[in-house]
C-alpha cells in the first residue's frame, strides 16, 4: 500500500499535530480507494472530556469542526472559544428541555432521534443543520430511532421550521463488523432521499471504523481518540 510508509513514519510523531496528520493521511487513502473526492468528507474532531485548551490547539492546527456529546461541557467550551471560527457539532443524546440551548451554539445536531426532540428544536430563527440518528442495535438505550420509524421522523423534521435536514447519523454496533452496518445506513439513506432529495449526508465513522464508513459513503466522520489521544477520565 503506497500510503503505508508515510503513515507509519508519522505515527511515530505522537503529538496532536502528528496524530491529526496521520489520520488525515488515512482518510485521504481511504477516499482514494473508494474513488471519492476528499472534499466531500468533513472530519469532525470529537473533544469530549478534553479541556477547551485542546480545542484551541486544534484550531491552531486548522481544525474547524468540533464534536461534543454533553450539553453543559459543549456550551462552556463554545462560550470560552467564541472568538475562534469553529463549528460545533452536537453528537450526544439530547434531552428535549436542553434543545433550545444547544441550538444557540451548535452548527449541527447529529442526534435527532424522536418526535419530541424535533418539536423542541422548532424555531423561527435561522435553520440549524440536523441529522436523524438511526439505532443499528436492538438496544433502545443506545440512542437513535428504530429504522421502522425513520420515515415518520424525517417527515416531522421536514415540516418543522428552523431545521435543515442533512441526512442520517449512526454509530456502528459494538458487537458486529462495522462495514455491513454502514452499508445498511446507506440503504436507509436511499429511503430518506425519496422524501428529502437533498438530505444525502451520512455522519458515520469513528476512530476505529472510519475507513469502513468512507467506503460506504460517509460525508461526516466523528473522530476522537485517534486524534486527541485517550480521553481524560471524568470525575
Ligand atoms: C465519542 C464519540 C465519537 C468519537 O469516538 P472515538 O472512538 O474516540 O473516535 C464519535 N461519535 C459519538 C456519537 C461519540 O460519542
PDB file of C-alpha atoms and ligand atoms in Angstrom:
ATOM      1  CA  UNK A   1       0.000   0.000   0.000  1.00  0.00           C
ATOM      2  CA  UNK A   2       1.563   3.255  -1.086  1.00  0.00           C
ATOM      3  CA  UNK A   3       0.432   5.315   1.919  1.00  0.00           C
ATOM      4  CA  UNK A   4       1.748   2.850   4.483  1.00  0.00           C
ATOM      5  CA  UNK A   5       5.302   4.195   4.652  1.00  0.00           C
ATOM      6  CA  UNK A   6       4.158   7.741   5.252  1.00  0.00           C
ATOM      7  CA  UNK A   7       1.554   6.683   7.761  1.00  0.00           C
ATOM      8  CA  UNK A   8       3.942   4.674   9.888  1.00  0.00           C
ATOM      9  CA  UNK A   9       6.559   7.424   9.736  1.00  0.00           C
ATOM     10  CA  UNK A  10       4.106   9.997  11.081  1.00  0.00           C
ATOM     11  CA  UNK A  11       2.587   7.541  13.571  1.00  0.00           C
ATOM     12  CA  UNK A  12       5.908   7.835  15.389  1.00  0.00           C
ATOM     13  CA  UNK A  13       5.076  11.515  15.851  1.00  0.00           C
ATOM     14  CA  UNK A  14       2.800  11.073  18.841  1.00  0.00           C
ATOM     15  CA  UNK A  15       1.751  14.693  19.177  1.00  0.00           C
ATOM     16  CA  UNK A  16      -1.586  16.267  18.435  1.00  0.00           C
ATOM     17  CA  UNK A  17      -0.266  17.599  15.125  1.00  0.00           C
ATOM     18  CA  UNK A  18       1.281  14.238  14.291  1.00  0.00           C
ATOM     19  CA  UNK A  19      -1.874  12.277  15.001  1.00  0.00           C
ATOM     20  CA  UNK A  20      -4.006  14.774  13.113  1.00  0.00           C
ATOM     21  CA  UNK A  21      -1.745  14.463  10.069  1.00  0.00           C
ATOM     22  CA  UNK A  22      -1.651  10.687  10.325  1.00  0.00           C
ATOM     23  CA  UNK A  23      -5.450  10.412  10.438  1.00  0.00           C
ATOM     24  CA  UNK A  24      -5.781  12.904   7.577  1.00  0.00           C
ATOM     25  CA  UNK A  25      -3.437  10.680   5.537  1.00  0.00           C
ATOM     26  CA  UNK A  26      -5.527   7.613   6.263  1.00  0.00           C
ATOM     27  CA  UNK A  27      -8.703   9.471   5.293  1.00  0.00           C
ATOM     28  CA  UNK A  28      -7.092  10.563   2.032  1.00  0.00           C
ATOM     29  CA  UNK A  29      -6.013   6.985   1.304  1.00  0.00           C
ATOM     30  CA  UNK A  30      -9.465   5.563   2.076  1.00  0.00           C
ATOM     31  CA  UNK A  31     -11.196   8.184  -0.061  1.00  0.00           C
ATOM     32  CA  UNK A  32      -8.862   7.386  -2.967  1.00  0.00           C
ATOM     33  CA  UNK A  33      -9.553   3.682  -2.526  1.00  0.00           C
ATOM     34  CA  UNK A  34     -13.310   4.379  -2.526  1.00  0.00           C
ATOM     35  CA  UNK A  35     -12.944   6.570  -5.609  1.00  0.00           C
ATOM     36  CA  UNK A  36     -14.295   9.555  -3.715  1.00  0.00           C
ATOM     37  CA  UNK A  37     -13.182  13.177  -3.560  1.00  0.00           C
ATOM     38  CA  UNK A  38     -11.687  14.246  -0.251  1.00  0.00           C
ATOM     39  CA  UNK A  39     -13.679  17.488  -0.421  1.00  0.00           C
ATOM     40  CA  UNK A  40     -16.930  15.604   0.135  1.00  0.00           C
ATOM     41  CA  UNK A  41     -15.713  14.383   3.538  1.00  0.00           C
ATOM     42  CA  UNK A  42     -15.753  16.571   6.665  1.00  0.00           C
ATOM     43  CA  UNK A  43     -13.684  15.457   9.644  1.00  0.00           C
ATOM     44  CA  UNK A  44     -15.215  16.430  12.961  1.00  0.00           C
ATOM     45  CA  UNK A  45     -12.723  16.138  15.814  1.00  0.00           C
ATOM     46  CA  UNK A  46     -14.524  14.890  18.926  1.00  0.00           C
ATOM     47  CA  UNK A  47     -13.116  16.633  22.008  1.00  0.00           C
ATOM     48  CA  UNK A  48     -15.481  15.466  24.774  1.00  0.00           C
ATOM     49  CA  UNK A  49     -13.843  15.340  28.236  1.00  0.00           C
ATOM     50  CA  UNK A  50     -10.855  17.324  26.950  1.00  0.00           C
ATOM     51  CA  UNK A  51     -10.288  20.916  28.073  1.00  0.00           C
ATOM     52  CA  UNK A  52     -11.028  23.930  25.905  1.00  0.00           C
ATOM     53  CA  UNK A  53      -7.266  24.433  25.577  1.00  0.00           C
ATOM     54  CA  UNK A  54      -7.080  21.275  23.456  1.00  0.00           C
ATOM     55  CA  UNK A  55      -9.797  22.621  21.176  1.00  0.00           C
ATOM     56  CA  UNK A  56      -7.806  25.849  20.854  1.00  0.00           C
ATOM     57  CA  UNK A  57      -4.716  23.829  19.874  1.00  0.00           C
ATOM     58  CA  UNK A  58      -6.749  22.008  17.242  1.00  0.00           C
ATOM     59  CA  UNK A  59      -7.989  25.335  15.893  1.00  0.00           C
ATOM     60  CA  UNK A  60      -4.356  26.486  15.594  1.00  0.00           C
ATOM     61  CA  UNK A  61      -3.705  23.372  13.528  1.00  0.00           C
ATOM     62  CA  UNK A  62      -6.513  24.296  11.159  1.00  0.00           C
ATOM     63  CA  UNK A  63      -9.390  22.203  12.548  1.00  0.00           C
ATOM     64  CA  UNK A  64     -12.778  23.932  12.191  1.00  0.00           C
ATOM     65  CA  UNK A  65     -15.305  21.209  13.055  1.00  0.00           C
ATOM     66  CA  UNK A  66     -15.538  20.143  16.695  1.00  0.00           C
ATOM     67  CA  UNK A  67     -17.785  17.423  18.131  1.00  0.00           C
ATOM     68  CA  UNK A  68     -19.141  17.300  21.669  1.00  0.00           C
ATOM     69  CA  UNK A  69     -21.667  14.974  23.291  1.00  0.00           C
ATOM     70  CA  UNK A  70     -22.616  16.670  26.563  1.00  0.00           C
ATOM     71  CA  UNK A  71     -24.508  19.923  26.560  1.00  0.00           C
ATOM     72  CA  UNK A  72     -23.003  21.679  29.558  1.00  0.00           C
ATOM     73  CA  UNK A  73     -19.460  20.886  28.540  1.00  0.00           C
ATOM     74  CA  UNK A  74     -20.090  21.914  24.935  1.00  0.00           C
ATOM     75  CA  UNK A  75     -21.806  25.140  25.937  1.00  0.00           C
ATOM     76  CA  UNK A  76     -18.922  26.152  28.217  1.00  0.00           C
ATOM     77  CA  UNK A  77     -16.259  25.438  25.585  1.00  0.00           C
ATOM     78  CA  UNK A  78     -18.210  27.201  22.849  1.00  0.00           C
ATOM     79  CA  UNK A  79     -18.525  30.270  25.083  1.00  0.00           C
ATOM     80  CA  UNK A  80     -14.848  30.237  26.059  1.00  0.00           C
ATOM     81  CA  UNK A  81     -13.722  29.860  22.439  1.00  0.00           C
ATOM     82  CA  UNK A  82     -16.315  32.127  20.848  1.00  0.00           C
ATOM     83  CA  UNK A  83     -13.573  34.253  19.280  1.00  0.00           C
ATOM     84  CA  UNK A  84     -12.382  31.287  17.208  1.00  0.00           C
ATOM     85  CA  UNK A  85     -14.034  30.411  13.931  1.00  0.00           C
ATOM     86  CA  UNK A  86     -15.337  26.977  14.953  1.00  0.00           C
ATOM     87  CA  UNK A  87     -18.371  24.931  14.029  1.00  0.00           C
ATOM     88  CA  UNK A  88     -19.757  22.967  16.989  1.00  0.00           C
ATOM     89  CA  UNK A  89     -21.394  19.630  16.233  1.00  0.00           C
ATOM     90  CA  UNK A  90     -23.615  18.200  18.933  1.00  0.00           C
ATOM     91  CA  UNK A  91     -23.350  14.402  18.702  1.00  0.00           C
ATOM     92  CA  UNK A  92     -24.713  13.092  22.024  1.00  0.00           C
ATOM     93  CA  UNK A  93     -28.117  12.128  23.315  1.00  0.00           C
ATOM     94  CA  UNK A  94     -30.089  15.295  23.843  1.00  0.00           C
ATOM     95  CA  UNK A  95     -32.831  15.998  26.362  1.00  0.00           C
ATOM     96  CA  UNK A  96     -35.719  17.959  24.869  1.00  0.00           C
ATOM     97  CA  UNK A  97     -35.514  20.572  27.602  1.00  0.00           C
ATOM     98  CA  UNK A  98     -31.911  21.352  26.558  1.00  0.00           C
ATOM     99  CA  UNK A  99     -32.698  21.547  22.848  1.00  0.00           C
ATOM    100  CA  UNK A 100     -33.064  25.322  22.595  1.00  0.00           C
ATOM    101  CA  UNK A 101     -29.817  25.926  24.440  1.00  0.00           C
ATOM    102  CA  UNK A 102     -27.932  23.583  22.120  1.00  0.00           C
ATOM    103  CA  UNK A 103     -29.372  25.375  19.090  1.00  0.00           C
ATOM    104  CA  UNK A 104     -27.771  28.573  20.383  1.00  0.00           C
ATOM    105  CA  UNK A 105     -24.175  27.427  19.781  1.00  0.00           C
ATOM    106  CA  UNK A 106     -24.392  24.337  17.557  1.00  0.00           C
ATOM    107  CA  UNK A 107     -23.957  24.463  13.787  1.00  0.00           C
ATOM    108  CA  UNK A 108     -25.284  20.936  13.535  1.00  0.00           C
ATOM    109  CA  UNK A 109     -27.132  18.460  15.716  1.00  0.00           C
ATOM    110  CA  UNK A 110     -26.340  14.851  14.798  1.00  0.00           C
ATOM    111  CA  UNK A 111     -28.570  13.093  17.315  1.00  0.00           C
ATOM    112  CA  UNK A 112     -32.144  13.933  16.350  1.00  0.00           C
ATOM    113  CA  UNK A 113     -33.900  10.704  17.266  1.00  0.00           C
ATOM    114  CA  UNK A 114     -37.501  11.268  18.354  1.00  0.00           C
ATOM    115  CA  UNK A 115     -40.539  13.440  17.630  1.00  0.00           C
ATOM    116  CA  UNK A 116     -40.452  15.255  20.985  1.00  0.00           C
ATOM    117  CA  UNK A 117     -36.915  16.443  20.299  1.00  0.00           C
ATOM    118  CA  UNK A 118     -37.856  17.655  16.821  1.00  0.00           C
ATOM    119  CA  UNK A 119     -40.716  19.651  18.330  1.00  0.00           C
ATOM    120  CA  UNK A 120     -38.411  21.125  20.968  1.00  0.00           C
ATOM    121  CA  UNK A 121     -35.986  22.274  18.244  1.00  0.00           C
ATOM    122  CA  UNK A 122     -38.682  24.186  16.335  1.00  0.00           C
ATOM    123  CA  UNK A 123     -37.642  27.801  15.820  1.00  0.00           C
ATOM    124  CA  UNK A 124     -38.336  30.864  13.721  1.00  0.00           C
ATOM    125  CA  UNK A 125     -34.645  31.677  13.781  1.00  0.00           C
ATOM    126  CA  UNK A 126     -32.044  30.613  11.206  1.00  0.00           C
ATOM    127  CA  UNK A 127     -32.113  26.908  10.468  1.00  0.00           C
ATOM    128  CA  UNK A 128     -29.738  24.568  12.228  1.00  0.00           C
ATOM    129  CA  UNK A 129     -28.367  21.578  10.316  1.00  0.00           C
ATOM    130  CA  UNK A 130     -29.544  18.274  11.664  1.00  0.00           C
ATOM    131  CA  UNK A 131     -29.044  14.577  11.148  1.00  0.00           C
ATOM    132  CA  UNK A 132     -31.569  11.937  12.092  1.00  0.00           C
ATOM    133  CA  UNK A 133     -29.791   9.302  14.171  1.00  0.00           C
ATOM    134  CA  UNK A 134     -30.642   5.675  13.433  1.00  0.00           C
ATOM    135  CA  UNK A 135     -30.192   2.942  16.007  1.00  0.00           C
ATOM    136  CA  UNK A 136     -28.499  -0.073  14.411  1.00  0.00           C
ATOM    137  CA  UNK A 137     -28.900  -2.242  17.516  1.00  0.00           C
ATOM    138  CA  UNK A 138     -31.881  -3.684  19.390  1.00  0.00           C
ATOM    139  CA  UNK A 139     -30.948  -1.697  22.490  1.00  0.00           C
ATOM    140  CA  UNK A 140     -33.123   1.431  22.712  1.00  0.00           C
ATOM    141  CA  UNK A 141     -30.662   2.861  25.265  1.00  0.00           C
ATOM    142  CA  UNK A 142     -28.047   3.421  22.581  1.00  0.00           C
ATOM    143  CA  UNK A 143     -29.866   6.373  21.025  1.00  0.00           C
ATOM    144  CA  UNK A 144     -31.323   6.754  17.581  1.00  0.00           C
ATOM    145  CA  UNK A 145     -34.674   5.985  16.067  1.00  0.00           C
ATOM    146  CA  UNK A 146     -35.672   2.456  15.156  1.00  0.00           C
ATOM    147  CA  UNK A 147     -35.369   2.081  11.363  1.00  0.00           C
ATOM    148  CA  UNK A 148     -39.091   1.378  11.012  1.00  0.00           C
ATOM    149  CA  UNK A 149     -39.892   4.801  12.474  1.00  0.00           C
ATOM    150  CA  UNK A 150     -37.445   6.576  10.171  1.00  0.00           C
ATOM    151  CA  UNK A 151     -39.824   7.953   7.542  1.00  0.00           C
ATOM    152  CA  UNK A 152     -42.255   9.439  10.035  1.00  0.00           C
ATOM    153  CA  UNK A 153     -39.414  11.127  11.936  1.00  0.00           C
ATOM    154  CA  UNK A 154     -37.943  12.507   8.710  1.00  0.00           C
ATOM    155  CA  UNK A 155     -41.338  13.908   7.741  1.00  0.00           C
ATOM    156  CA  UNK A 156     -41.596  15.554  11.137  1.00  0.00           C
ATOM    157  CA  UNK A 157     -38.194  17.219  10.652  1.00  0.00           C
ATOM    158  CA  UNK A 158     -39.149  18.397   7.162  1.00  0.00           C
ATOM    159  CA  UNK A 159     -42.321  20.075   8.380  1.00  0.00           C
ATOM    160  CA  UNK A 160     -40.655  21.759  11.369  1.00  0.00           C
ATOM    161  CA  UNK A 161     -39.420  25.341  10.906  1.00  0.00           C
ATOM    162  CA  UNK A 162     -35.813  26.044  11.873  1.00  0.00           C
ATOM    163  CA  UNK A 163     -34.374  22.644  10.944  1.00  0.00           C
ATOM    164  CA  UNK A 164     -32.416  21.767   7.829  1.00  0.00           C
ATOM    165  CA  UNK A 165     -32.154  18.024   7.323  1.00  0.00           C
ATOM    166  CA  UNK A 166     -28.677  16.991   6.150  1.00  0.00           C
ATOM    167  CA  UNK A 167     -29.062  13.224   6.327  1.00  0.00           C
ATOM    168  CA  UNK A 168     -28.501  10.334   8.710  1.00  0.00           C
ATOM    169  CA  UNK A 169     -26.179   9.648  11.616  1.00  0.00           C
ATOM    170  CA  UNK A 170     -25.278   6.257  13.060  1.00  0.00           C
ATOM    171  CA  UNK A 171     -22.853   4.545  15.412  1.00  0.00           C
ATOM    172  CA  UNK A 172     -21.728   1.050  14.426  1.00  0.00           C
ATOM    173  CA  UNK A 173     -22.769  -1.682  16.887  1.00  0.00           C
ATOM    174  CA  UNK A 174     -20.008  -2.773  19.269  1.00  0.00           C
ATOM    175  CA  UNK A 175     -20.501  -6.482  18.720  1.00  0.00           C
ATOM    176  CA  UNK A 176     -20.654  -6.737  14.935  1.00  0.00           C
ATOM    177  CA  UNK A 177     -18.483  -5.741  11.967  1.00  0.00           C
ATOM    178  CA  UNK A 178     -18.839  -2.068  11.101  1.00  0.00           C
ATOM    179  CA  UNK A 179     -18.899  -2.214   7.333  1.00  0.00           C
ATOM    180  CA  UNK A 180     -22.241  -4.071   6.896  1.00  0.00           C
ATOM    181  CA  UNK A 181     -23.765  -1.734   9.488  1.00  0.00           C
ATOM    182  CA  UNK A 182     -22.658   1.290   7.485  1.00  0.00           C
ATOM    183  CA  UNK A 183     -23.926  -0.343   4.294  1.00  0.00           C
ATOM    184  CA  UNK A 184     -27.291  -0.599   5.983  1.00  0.00           C
ATOM    185  CA  UNK A 185     -27.245   3.129   6.756  1.00  0.00           C
ATOM    186  CA  UNK A 186     -26.570   3.793   3.098  1.00  0.00           C
ATOM    187  CA  UNK A 187     -29.707   1.802   2.186  1.00  0.00           C
ATOM    188  CA  UNK A 188     -31.741   3.691   4.792  1.00  0.00           C
ATOM    189  CA  UNK A 189     -30.420   6.909   3.278  1.00  0.00           C
ATOM    190  CA  UNK A 190     -31.966   5.951  -0.071  1.00  0.00           C
ATOM    191  CA  UNK A 191     -35.320   5.768   1.708  1.00  0.00           C
ATOM    192  CA  UNK A 192     -34.806   9.192   3.266  1.00  0.00           C
ATOM    193  CA  UNK A 193     -33.907  10.759  -0.064  1.00  0.00           C
ATOM    194  CA  UNK A 194     -37.245   9.743  -1.519  1.00  0.00           C
ATOM    195  CA  UNK A 195     -38.739  12.214   0.967  1.00  0.00           C
ATOM    196  CA  UNK A 196     -35.871  14.723   1.063  1.00  0.00           C
ATOM    197  CA  UNK A 197     -33.691  14.548  -2.067  1.00  0.00           C
ATOM    198  CA  UNK A 198     -31.068  16.931  -0.635  1.00  0.00           C
ATOM    199  CA  UNK A 199     -30.599  15.034   2.624  1.00  0.00           C
ATOM    200  CA  UNK A 200     -27.765  12.871   1.336  1.00  0.00           C
ATOM    201  CA  UNK A 201     -25.168  13.330   4.080  1.00  0.00           C
ATOM    202  CA  UNK A 202     -24.031  10.443   6.250  1.00  0.00           C
ATOM    203  CA  UNK A 203     -22.491  11.108   9.672  1.00  0.00           C
ATOM    204  CA  UNK A 204     -20.716   7.859  10.491  1.00  0.00           C
ATOM    205  CA  UNK A 205     -17.233   6.577  11.209  1.00  0.00           C
ATOM    206  CA  UNK A 206     -15.208   6.917  14.419  1.00  0.00           C
ATOM    207  CA  UNK A 207     -11.557   6.275  15.337  1.00  0.00           C
ATOM    208  CA  UNK A 208     -11.728   2.535  14.774  1.00  0.00           C
ATOM    209  CA  UNK A 209     -14.069   2.315  11.802  1.00  0.00           C
ATOM    210  CA  UNK A 210     -13.771   5.467   9.703  1.00  0.00           C
ATOM    211  CA  UNK A 211     -12.212   3.605   6.788  1.00  0.00           C
ATOM    212  CA  UNK A 212     -15.260   1.334   6.530  1.00  0.00           C
ATOM    213  CA  UNK A 213     -17.516   4.379   6.825  1.00  0.00           C
ATOM    214  CA  UNK A 214     -15.714   6.155   3.982  1.00  0.00           C
ATOM    215  CA  UNK A 215     -16.124   3.028   1.838  1.00  0.00           C
ATOM    216  CA  UNK A 216     -19.878   3.186   2.457  1.00  0.00           C
ATOM    217  CA  UNK A 217     -20.236   6.871   1.651  1.00  0.00           C
ATOM    218  CA  UNK A 218     -19.698   8.745   4.933  1.00  0.00           C
ATOM    219  CA  UNK A 219     -19.615  12.521   4.491  1.00  0.00           C
ATOM    220  CA  UNK A 220     -19.051  13.445   8.161  1.00  0.00           C
ATOM    221  CA  UNK A 221     -16.534  11.474  10.229  1.00  0.00           C
ATOM    222  CA  UNK A 222     -16.634  11.881  14.021  1.00  0.00           C
ATOM    223  CA  UNK A 223     -13.122  11.076  15.196  1.00  0.00           C
ATOM    224  CA  UNK A 224     -11.968  11.396  18.792  1.00  0.00           C
ATOM    225  CA  UNK A 225      -9.182   9.331  20.340  1.00  0.00           C
ATOM    226  CA  UNK A 226      -7.248   8.627  17.125  1.00  0.00           C
ATOM    227  CA  UNK A 227      -6.554  12.378  17.005  1.00  0.00           C
ATOM    228  CA  UNK A 228      -6.835  13.598  20.603  1.00  0.00           C
ATOM    229  CA  UNK A 229      -5.238  10.616  22.298  1.00  0.00           C
ATOM    230  CA  UNK A 230      -7.025   8.912  25.182  1.00  0.00           C
ATOM    231  CA  UNK A 231      -9.782  10.898  26.863  1.00  0.00           C
ATOM    232  CA  UNK A 232      -9.183  12.071  30.421  1.00  0.00           C
ATOM    233  CA  UNK A 233     -11.311  10.019  32.825  1.00  0.00           C
ATOM    234  CA  UNK A 234     -14.304  12.024  34.064  1.00  0.00           C
ATOM    235  CA  UNK A 235     -14.599  12.771  37.770  1.00  0.00           C
TER     236      UNK A 235
HETATM  237  C1  LIG B   1     -17.121   9.825  21.438  1.00  0.00           C
HETATM  238  C2  LIG B   1     -17.879   9.746  20.166  1.00  0.00           C
HETATM  239  C3  LIG B   1     -17.219   9.643  18.937  1.00  0.00           C
HETATM  240  C4  LIG B   1     -15.701   9.554  18.794  1.00  0.00           C
HETATM  241  O1  LIG B   1     -15.262   8.309  19.266  1.00  0.00           O
HETATM  242  P1  LIG B   1     -13.730   7.837  19.110  1.00  0.00           P
HETATM  243  O2  LIG B   1     -13.806   6.365  19.230  1.00  0.00           O
HETATM  244  O3  LIG B   1     -12.974   8.483  20.203  1.00  0.00           O
HETATM  245  O4  LIG B   1     -13.267   8.271  17.770  1.00  0.00           O
HETATM  246  C5  LIG B   1     -17.997   9.615  17.785  1.00  0.00           C
HETATM  247  N1  LIG B   1     -19.340   9.665  17.842  1.00  0.00           N
HETATM  248  C6  LIG B   1     -20.013   9.742  19.006  1.00  0.00           C
HETATM  249  C7  LIG B   1     -21.502   9.780  18.988  1.00  0.00           C
HETATM  250  C8  LIG B   1     -19.305   9.782  20.205  1.00  0.00           C
HETATM  251  O5  LIG B   1     -19.973   9.865  21.357  1.00  0.00           O
END
